[in-house]
Coordinates of C-alpha atoms and ligand atoms in Angstrom, one line a residue:
M1 CA -80.0 -31.3 -23.9
T2 CA -83.3 -30.7 -22.2
S3 CA -82.8 -29.6 -18.7
S4 CA -84.0 -31.9 -15.9
L5 CA -84.5 -28.8 -13.7
R6 CA -88.0 -28.5 -12.3
R7 CA -89.0 -24.8 -12.9
L8 CA -91.9 -22.8 -11.7
F9 CA -93.1 -19.7 -13.5
V10 CA -95.4 -17.4 -11.6
G11 CA -97.2 -14.6 -13.2
P12 CA -99.6 -13.6 -16.0
I13 CA -100.0 -15.9 -19.1
I14 CA -101.7 -15.3 -22.4
H15 CA -102.3 -18.0 -25.0
S16 CA -104.8 -19.1 -27.6
K17 CA -107.3 -21.8 -26.8
S18 CA -108.8 -21.7 -30.2
L19 CA -108.9 -19.4 -33.3
N20 CA -111.4 -17.1 -31.5
E21 CA -110.5 -17.6 -27.9
L22 CA -107.5 -15.9 -26.3
E23 CA -107.1 -16.9 -22.7
V24 CA -105.6 -14.5 -20.1
I25 CA -104.7 -15.8 -16.7
P26 CA -103.4 -12.9 -14.5
H27 CA -102.0 -15.1 -11.7
A28 CA -100.9 -18.4 -13.2
A29 CA -98.3 -20.8 -12.0
I30 CA -96.8 -23.2 -14.6
S31 CA -94.6 -26.0 -13.5
V32 CA -92.1 -27.3 -16.1
F33 CA -90.2 -30.6 -15.7
K34 CA -88.0 -32.2 -18.3
G35 CA -89.1 -29.7 -20.9
R36 CA -92.8 -30.3 -20.4
I37 CA -95.6 -28.5 -18.7
E38 CA -96.4 -30.6 -15.6
F39 CA -99.3 -28.5 -14.3
I40 CA -100.9 -25.1 -14.6
R41 CA -102.6 -23.4 -11.6
Y42 CA -105.0 -20.6 -12.2
D43 CA -104.3 -18.8 -8.9
V44 CA -101.3 -18.1 -6.8
I45 CA -100.1 -21.2 -5.1
D46 CA -98.1 -21.8 -2.0
K47 CA -94.7 -22.4 -3.5
H48 CA -93.0 -25.4 -2.1
E49 CA -89.7 -23.9 -2.8
Q50 CA -87.7 -27.0 -2.0
E51 CA -89.4 -28.8 -4.9
Y52 CA -88.1 -26.4 -7.5
E53 CA -84.6 -25.7 -8.6
Q54 CA -85.7 -22.4 -10.1
I55 CA -88.7 -20.2 -9.5
V56 CA -89.2 -17.4 -12.0
T57 CA -91.5 -14.8 -10.5
L58 CA -92.7 -12.3 -13.1
K59 CA -92.4 -8.5 -12.3
K60 CA -94.9 -5.8 -13.1
G61 CA -95.3 -5.3 -16.8
Q62 CA -94.2 -8.9 -17.6
F63 CA -96.1 -11.9 -18.9
L64 CA -95.6 -15.2 -20.7
I65 CA -96.8 -16.1 -24.2
P66 CA -96.1 -19.2 -26.3
G67 CA -93.1 -18.8 -28.7
F68 CA -93.9 -17.7 -32.2
I69 CA -93.8 -20.2 -35.1
D70 CA -92.6 -18.7 -38.3
T71 CA -93.8 -21.1 -41.1
H72 CA -92.0 -19.5 -44.0
T73 CA -88.5 -18.0 -44.0
H74 CA -85.5 -18.4 -46.3
A75 CA -82.4 -18.7 -44.2
P76 CA -79.9 -17.9 -47.0
Q77 CA -81.9 -14.8 -48.0
Y78 CA -81.2 -13.3 -44.6
V79 CA -78.1 -11.7 -46.4
N80 CA -80.5 -9.9 -48.8
C81 CA -82.9 -8.3 -46.2
G82 CA -84.2 -5.0 -47.5
L83 CA -82.8 -5.4 -51.0
G84 CA -84.6 -5.3 -54.4
L85 CA -88.1 -4.8 -53.0
D86 CA -89.1 -2.4 -55.8
M87 CA -89.2 -5.5 -58.1
Q88 CA -91.8 -8.1 -58.9
L89 CA -91.2 -11.7 -57.9
L90 CA -89.6 -13.2 -61.0
D91 CA -87.2 -10.3 -61.6
W92 CA -86.3 -10.2 -57.9
L93 CA -85.4 -13.9 -58.0
N94 CA -83.0 -13.4 -60.9
S95 CA -81.4 -10.2 -59.7
Y96 CA -80.9 -10.8 -56.0
T97 CA -82.0 -14.2 -54.8
F98 CA -80.4 -16.8 -57.1
P99 CA -77.0 -15.0 -57.2
A100 CA -76.9 -14.8 -53.4
E101 CA -78.2 -18.4 -52.8
S102 CA -75.6 -19.9 -55.2
R103 CA -72.9 -18.7 -52.8
F104 CA -74.1 -21.2 -50.2
K105 CA -72.1 -23.9 -52.0
D106 CA -69.3 -22.5 -49.8
V107 CA -70.1 -24.1 -46.4
E108 CA -68.0 -21.7 -44.4
F109 CA -69.9 -18.7 -45.8
A110 CA -73.2 -20.5 -45.2
K111 CA -72.3 -21.1 -41.5
K112 CA -71.5 -17.4 -41.1
V113 CA -74.9 -16.3 -42.4
Y114 CA -76.9 -19.1 -40.7
N115 CA -75.4 -18.3 -37.3
K116 CA -76.6 -14.8 -37.6
C117 CA -79.9 -15.8 -39.2
V118 CA -80.9 -18.3 -36.4
S119 CA -79.8 -15.9 -33.7
H120 CA -81.9 -13.1 -35.2
H121 CA -85.0 -15.2 -35.5
L122 CA -84.6 -16.5 -31.9
K123 CA -84.1 -12.9 -30.6
N124 CA -87.3 -11.9 -32.2
G125 CA -89.2 -14.7 -30.4
T126 CA -89.3 -17.4 -33.1
T127 CA -89.0 -20.6 -31.1
T128 CA -89.9 -22.8 -34.2
A129 CA -88.9 -21.9 -37.7
L130 CA -89.6 -23.5 -41.1
Y131 CA -86.4 -22.7 -43.0
F132 CA -85.9 -22.9 -46.8
G133 CA -82.2 -23.5 -47.4
T134 CA -80.5 -23.7 -50.8
I135 CA -79.9 -26.6 -53.2
H136 CA -76.6 -27.4 -51.3
S137 CA -77.3 -30.2 -48.8
E138 CA -74.0 -29.8 -46.9
A139 CA -74.8 -26.2 -46.1
C140 CA -78.4 -27.2 -45.1
V141 CA -77.2 -29.8 -42.7
A142 CA -75.0 -27.1 -41.2
L143 CA -78.1 -25.0 -40.7
G144 CA -79.7 -27.8 -38.8
E145 CA -76.7 -28.2 -36.6
I146 CA -76.6 -24.4 -35.9
A147 CA -80.3 -24.4 -35.0
K148 CA -79.8 -27.3 -32.6
Q149 CA -76.7 -25.7 -31.0
K150 CA -78.7 -22.5 -30.4
G151 CA -81.7 -24.4 -29.1
Q152 CA -84.2 -23.5 -31.7
R153 CA -86.9 -25.9 -32.9
A154 CA -86.5 -26.0 -36.7
F155 CA -87.6 -27.7 -39.9
I156 CA -84.8 -27.6 -42.4
G157 CA -85.5 -27.8 -46.1
K158 CA -82.9 -28.5 -48.8
V159 CA -84.4 -26.7 -51.9
N160 CA -85.0 -28.7 -55.1
M161 CA -85.0 -27.0 -58.5
D162 CA -84.2 -28.6 -61.8
R163 CA -85.6 -26.2 -64.4
M164 CA -86.2 -22.5 -65.1
A165 CA -83.2 -21.5 -63.0
P166 CA -79.8 -20.0 -64.0
D167 CA -77.2 -22.5 -65.1
Y168 CA -75.0 -21.6 -62.1
Y169 CA -77.8 -22.5 -59.7
I170 CA -79.7 -25.6 -60.8
E171 CA -79.7 -29.4 -60.2
K172 CA -80.0 -32.5 -62.3
T173 CA -83.2 -34.4 -61.4
Q174 CA -81.8 -37.7 -60.2
E175 CA -79.0 -36.1 -58.3
S176 CA -81.5 -33.8 -56.6
L177 CA -83.6 -36.7 -55.4
K178 CA -80.6 -38.7 -54.2
E179 CA -79.2 -35.8 -52.3
T180 CA -82.6 -35.1 -50.8
E181 CA -82.9 -38.6 -49.4
S182 CA -79.4 -38.5 -48.0
F183 CA -80.2 -35.1 -46.5
I184 CA -83.4 -36.4 -44.8
N185 CA -81.3 -39.1 -43.2
K186 CA -78.6 -36.7 -42.0
I187 CA -81.0 -34.2 -40.5
N188 CA -82.9 -37.0 -38.8
G189 CA -79.6 -38.0 -37.3
I190 CA -78.8 -34.6 -35.7
D191 CA -81.0 -35.2 -32.6
G192 CA -83.4 -37.9 -33.5
C193 CA -86.2 -35.5 -34.6
V194 CA -86.6 -34.0 -31.2
L195 CA -86.0 -30.3 -32.2
I196 CA -84.6 -30.5 -35.7
R197 CA -86.5 -32.2 -38.5
P198 CA -86.2 -32.4 -42.3
I199 CA -88.9 -30.9 -44.6
V200 CA -89.2 -31.6 -48.3
T201 CA -88.8 -28.3 -50.2
P202 CA -89.5 -28.1 -53.9
R203 CA -88.9 -24.4 -54.6
F204 CA -92.1 -24.0 -56.5
V205 CA -93.8 -25.7 -59.5
V206 CA -92.2 -23.3 -62.0
S207 CA -88.7 -24.6 -61.1
C208 CA -89.4 -28.3 -60.7
T209 CA -90.0 -30.9 -63.5
S210 CA -92.8 -33.5 -63.1
E211 CA -90.2 -36.2 -62.6
L212 CA -88.7 -34.3 -59.7
L213 CA -92.1 -33.6 -58.1
E214 CA -93.0 -37.2 -58.4
G215 CA -89.8 -38.4 -56.8
L216 CA -90.2 -35.9 -54.0
G217 CA -93.8 -37.2 -53.4
E218 CA -92.4 -40.7 -53.0
L219 CA -89.8 -39.5 -50.5
V220 CA -92.5 -37.7 -48.5
K221 CA -94.5 -41.0 -48.3
K222 CA -91.5 -43.2 -47.6
H223 CA -90.0 -41.0 -44.8
Q224 CA -93.3 -39.4 -43.6
V225 CA -91.8 -35.9 -43.6
A226 CA -93.4 -32.5 -43.8
V227 CA -93.5 -30.5 -47.1
Q228 CA -93.1 -26.8 -47.8
S229 CA -93.3 -24.8 -51.0
H230 CA -94.8 -21.7 -52.6
V231 CA -98.2 -21.5 -54.2
S232 CA -100.1 -18.8 -56.1
E233 CA -98.0 -15.9 -54.9
N234 CA -98.0 -13.8 -58.1
Q235 CA -100.2 -13.6 -61.1
G236 CA -97.3 -14.0 -63.6
E237 CA -96.3 -17.2 -61.7
V238 CA -99.8 -18.6 -61.8
K239 CA -100.0 -18.1 -65.5
L240 CA -96.7 -19.8 -66.0
V241 CA -97.7 -22.8 -64.0
S242 CA -101.0 -23.1 -66.1
Q243 CA -98.9 -23.2 -69.2
Q244 CA -96.4 -25.7 -67.8
H245 CA -99.3 -28.0 -66.6
P246 CA -102.3 -27.7 -69.0
E247 CA -103.3 -31.2 -67.7
C248 CA -104.0 -29.9 -64.2
P249 CA -107.0 -27.8 -63.3
S250 CA -105.0 -25.5 -61.0
Y251 CA -101.6 -24.7 -59.4
T252 CA -102.5 -26.5 -56.2
H253 CA -103.7 -29.6 -58.1
V254 CA -100.2 -30.0 -59.5
Y255 CA -98.8 -30.5 -56.0
H256 CA -101.7 -32.7 -55.1
D257 CA -101.2 -34.9 -58.2
Y258 CA -97.6 -35.6 -57.1
G259 CA -98.5 -36.5 -53.5
L260 CA -97.3 -33.2 -52.0
M261 CA -100.5 -32.0 -50.3
T262 CA -100.6 -33.7 -46.9
E263 CA -101.6 -32.7 -43.4
K264 CA -98.0 -31.7 -42.8
T265 CA -97.8 -29.5 -46.0
V266 CA -97.3 -25.7 -45.7
M267 CA -97.7 -23.6 -48.8
A268 CA -96.6 -20.0 -48.6
H269 CA -98.8 -17.2 -49.9
G270 CA -101.9 -18.6 -51.7
V271 CA -102.9 -15.1 -52.7
F272 CA -104.8 -16.1 -55.9
L273 CA -106.3 -19.4 -54.9
S274 CA -109.6 -20.5 -56.5
D275 CA -112.5 -21.9 -54.5
S276 CA -111.6 -25.4 -55.7
E277 CA -108.0 -25.0 -54.6
L278 CA -109.1 -23.9 -51.1
D279 CA -111.4 -26.9 -51.0
L280 CA -108.4 -29.1 -51.8
F281 CA -106.4 -27.5 -49.0
S282 CA -109.3 -28.2 -46.7
K283 CA -109.7 -31.8 -47.9
T284 CA -106.0 -32.6 -47.6
R285 CA -105.7 -30.6 -44.3
S286 CA -102.7 -28.8 -45.8
S287 CA -102.0 -25.3 -44.5
I288 CA -101.3 -21.8 -45.9
S289 CA -98.4 -19.7 -44.6
H290 CA -99.7 -16.1 -44.9
C291 CA -96.8 -13.8 -45.7
P292 CA -98.3 -10.3 -46.0
L293 CA -95.1 -8.2 -45.7
S294 CA -93.6 -10.0 -48.6
N295 CA -96.9 -9.8 -50.6
F296 CA -97.0 -6.0 -50.1
S297 CA -93.2 -5.5 -50.6
L298 CA -93.1 -7.5 -53.9
G299 CA -96.4 -6.1 -55.0
S300 CA -97.9 -9.6 -55.3
G301 CA -101.4 -8.9 -53.9
V302 CA -103.5 -9.1 -50.8
C303 CA -104.4 -12.6 -49.5
D304 CA -107.9 -12.8 -48.1
V305 CA -107.3 -14.9 -45.1
Q306 CA -110.9 -14.8 -43.9
R307 CA -111.9 -16.5 -47.2
A308 CA -109.5 -19.4 -46.5
L309 CA -110.6 -19.7 -42.9
S310 CA -114.2 -19.7 -43.9
K311 CA -113.4 -22.8 -46.1
G312 CA -111.9 -24.5 -43.0
V313 CA -108.3 -24.1 -44.1
N314 CA -105.6 -23.8 -41.4
V315 CA -103.6 -20.6 -41.9
S316 CA -100.3 -19.8 -40.2
I317 CA -98.0 -16.8 -40.6
G318 CA -94.5 -16.5 -42.2
T319 CA -92.0 -13.6 -42.4
D320 CA -90.8 -14.8 -45.8
V321 CA -87.3 -13.3 -45.3
S322 CA -86.3 -11.7 -47.6
G323 CA -89.3 -11.1 -49.8
G324 CA -90.4 -9.8 -46.4
Y325 CA -87.7 -7.5 -45.1
A326 CA -88.2 -8.2 -41.4
A327 CA -87.6 -11.5 -39.5
S328 CA -90.0 -10.4 -36.7
M329 CA -93.2 -12.3 -36.2
I330 CA -94.7 -9.5 -34.2
N331 CA -94.2 -7.4 -37.3
A332 CA -95.7 -10.1 -39.4
C333 CA -98.8 -10.2 -37.1
R334 CA -99.3 -6.4 -37.5
T335 CA -99.0 -6.7 -41.3
T336 CA -101.5 -9.5 -41.2
L337 CA -104.0 -7.1 -39.6
I338 CA -103.3 -4.5 -42.2
A339 CA -103.7 -7.0 -45.0
S340 CA -107.0 -8.1 -43.6
Q341 CA -108.3 -4.5 -43.5
S342 CA -107.2 -4.1 -47.1
A343 CA -108.9 -7.4 -48.1
K344 CA -112.1 -6.1 -46.4
F345 CA -112.0 -2.9 -48.5
N346 CA -111.6 -5.0 -51.7
V347 CA -114.6 -7.2 -50.7
T348 CA -116.9 -4.5 -49.5
H349 CA -116.1 -1.3 -51.5
D350 CA -115.9 0.0 -55.0
Y351 CA -114.5 3.2 -56.3
K352 CA -116.6 5.2 -58.7
D353 CA -116.2 8.5 -60.6
T354 CA -119.2 10.6 -59.7
D355 CA -119.3 14.1 -61.2
G356 CA -115.5 14.2 -61.4
M357 CA -114.9 13.0 -57.8
I358 CA -113.7 9.6 -57.0
N359 CA -115.9 8.2 -54.2
R360 CA -115.6 5.1 -52.2
I361 CA -119.0 3.4 -52.2
K362 CA -120.2 0.3 -50.4
K363 CA -120.8 -2.6 -52.8
E364 CA -123.8 -4.1 -50.9
E365 CA -125.0 -3.4 -47.5
Q366 CA -125.1 -7.1 -46.9
Q367 CA -121.4 -7.7 -47.7
E368 CA -120.4 -5.0 -45.3
T369 CA -122.0 -6.7 -42.4
K370 CA -121.1 -10.3 -43.4
Y371 CA -117.4 -9.7 -43.9
K372 CA -115.4 -9.4 -40.7
E373 CA -111.7 -8.5 -40.7
L374 CA -109.3 -10.5 -38.6
G375 CA -108.8 -9.4 -35.0
L376 CA -105.6 -9.6 -32.8
S377 CA -106.7 -12.9 -31.1
Q378 CA -107.1 -14.7 -34.4
V379 CA -103.8 -13.4 -35.7
F380 CA -102.0 -14.5 -32.5
Y381 CA -103.6 -17.9 -32.9
M382 CA -102.3 -18.1 -36.5
A383 CA -98.8 -17.1 -35.3
T384 CA -98.7 -19.8 -32.6
M385 CA -101.2 -22.7 -32.8
G386 CA -101.8 -22.3 -36.5
G387 CA -98.1 -22.7 -37.1
A388 CA -98.0 -25.8 -34.8
K389 CA -100.9 -27.4 -36.6
S390 CA -99.4 -26.8 -40.0
V391 CA -96.5 -29.3 -39.3
G392 CA -98.3 -31.7 -37.0
L393 CA -97.0 -30.2 -33.7
Q394 CA -100.4 -29.2 -32.3
D395 CA -100.0 -31.6 -29.5
T396 CA -96.4 -30.6 -28.8
V397 CA -96.3 -26.7 -28.8
G398 CA -98.4 -23.7 -29.7
N399 CA -100.1 -22.9 -26.4
F400 CA -99.8 -23.8 -22.7
C401 CA -101.4 -27.1 -22.0
V402 CA -100.4 -29.8 -19.5
G403 CA -98.2 -32.3 -21.3
K404 CA -97.0 -29.9 -24.0
E405 CA -93.4 -28.8 -24.3
F406 CA -92.7 -25.4 -22.9
D407 CA -91.8 -23.1 -25.7
A408 CA -92.4 -19.6 -24.4
L409 CA -91.4 -16.0 -24.3
L410 CA -91.1 -13.8 -21.2
V411 CA -92.2 -10.4 -22.4
D412 CA -91.5 -7.2 -20.5
V413 CA -93.3 -4.1 -21.8
E414 CA -91.5 -2.0 -19.2
D415 CA -88.0 -2.5 -20.6
Q416 CA -86.2 0.8 -20.0
D417 CA -84.4 0.7 -23.4
G418 CA -87.5 -0.6 -25.2
P419 CA -89.9 1.2 -27.5
I420 CA -93.0 1.2 -25.2
D421 CA -94.2 3.7 -22.6
A422 CA -97.0 1.7 -21.0
F423 CA -98.0 4.1 -18.2
I424 CA -98.9 1.1 -16.1
D425 CA -99.1 3.2 -12.8
D426 CA -101.5 5.6 -14.5
Y427 CA -103.9 3.0 -15.6
E428 CA -106.7 3.9 -13.2
Y429 CA -106.2 7.6 -13.7
L430 CA -106.5 7.2 -17.5
Y431 CA -109.3 4.7 -17.7
G432 CA -111.1 4.8 -14.4
E433 CA -111.2 2.4 -11.4
G434 CA -112.6 -1.1 -11.3
H435 CA -111.0 -2.7 -14.3
E436 CA -110.5 -6.4 -14.1
E437 CA -106.9 -7.7 -13.8
K438 CA -107.5 -9.6 -17.1
K439 CA -108.3 -6.4 -19.0
K440 CA -105.1 -4.7 -17.8
I441 CA -103.0 -7.7 -18.8
L442 CA -104.7 -7.8 -22.2
D443 CA -103.9 -4.1 -22.7
L444 CA -100.3 -4.8 -22.0
F445 CA -100.4 -7.6 -24.5
Q446 CA -101.8 -5.2 -27.1
R447 CA -99.1 -2.7 -26.4
F448 CA -96.5 -5.4 -27.0
M449 CA -98.1 -6.7 -30.2
F450 CA -98.5 -3.2 -31.8
C451 CA -95.6 -1.2 -30.3
G452 CA -93.1 -3.8 -29.1
D453 CA -90.0 -5.3 -30.6
D454 CA -87.2 -7.7 -29.6
R455 CA -86.1 -5.5 -26.8
N456 CA -89.3 -6.5 -25.0
I457 CA -88.6 -10.2 -25.3
K458 CA -86.5 -10.8 -22.1
N459 CA -86.2 -14.6 -22.2
V460 CA -86.8 -17.2 -24.8
Y461 CA -87.5 -20.8 -23.7
V462 CA -87.5 -23.9 -26.0
R463 CA -88.5 -27.3 -24.5
G464 CA -88.1 -25.8 -21.0
D465 CA -84.5 -24.5 -21.6
K466 CA -83.7 -20.9 -21.6
V467 CA -82.0 -20.4 -24.9
L468 CA -81.8 -16.6 -24.8
Ligands
ZN1 ZN1 -90.7 -17.7 -49.9

């Protein structure tokens, strides 16, 4: 239930206006009514207190940011966090993932895990999550009900897989399609697509026959639902797909041939995409969910996000629990920055043996100046607006605009039990007098994004309601 309270938030706000523009407003006032932003003032206003049922005045060290949008996480794998990360993808799936996921046939066990999983993502500031479930539709519907009850915005995917999987965890093609259509209808019935929506979820090409992919493409068209899957995560997987589909020029083209590349399609990873695949993403307006922690943990590779952005592809960020061992989007943002630095080294440098010494040398002067690693503003955009855009929610959430729904985090860098010592009162002593208010707020934001954790997330709001 969205609250019909009229609330006023007074204090600093930080949000993305575009990929390259982070807006900082030190003295904002946001009025929220029936879950939506009614107006934003850029200066302190005379509060007509009688008009508001609640006024939230931020204290020193606090600011508001839009909620994070995690565009790739596996809810059942929450039980496996931190396990098996010394393995490569295909071995890890067989040793840890498939055995654990098969247990979700037991709905009571599924509810126990999903309750903890949704709470953990919310606590870490994820106001919208794109969840992979398992092949078991009843447990996936329970995940949707739990997300609704806890107030999280969520896309719920019942996983489809009818080949290359162990016999204890596999579906028959026609049953898989029938179950998926009934699942879409059930999820749509939970709250009429306000916060909880279905998303079609073929696990990946490797584990789906052409007949299954074709049927799923038809369901996407019929029900106009979003799509999520994996693409080009690991070189062994890419090779396998090319053997399975010699008729297709690439991995991405397989999804495209079956109607699964749409403007509400989110493909996780995309580490080894060719130029023509990136062009196909751009043409179909499909998005990549960049999952760097998982890519490093499973030794998959380094995704060059700048290359995808330069081709006009929308890129969002995912935690990829449990290929990624942390459900925190702040952590995912930091790892994205590190992955971008790594990609820059790959593009701009070579290693050569000169007289018995390994030296790092610049490839070409020109490339060094041409290639720019990602900055915090771009990464924050990807974690908020990029995520919203990937599932067609760009006019609903992702930043603070009049008419959008208020999904927000109240951040406090001064939390006594938290990990940050911000030295706010010593700012002038440390950095001199005369700094603009905006610069000080931006520095607090940097402290949070690099040194903060869930202890610094005081309140979580979804559609105007305080859900945590
Ligand atoms: Zn994944």
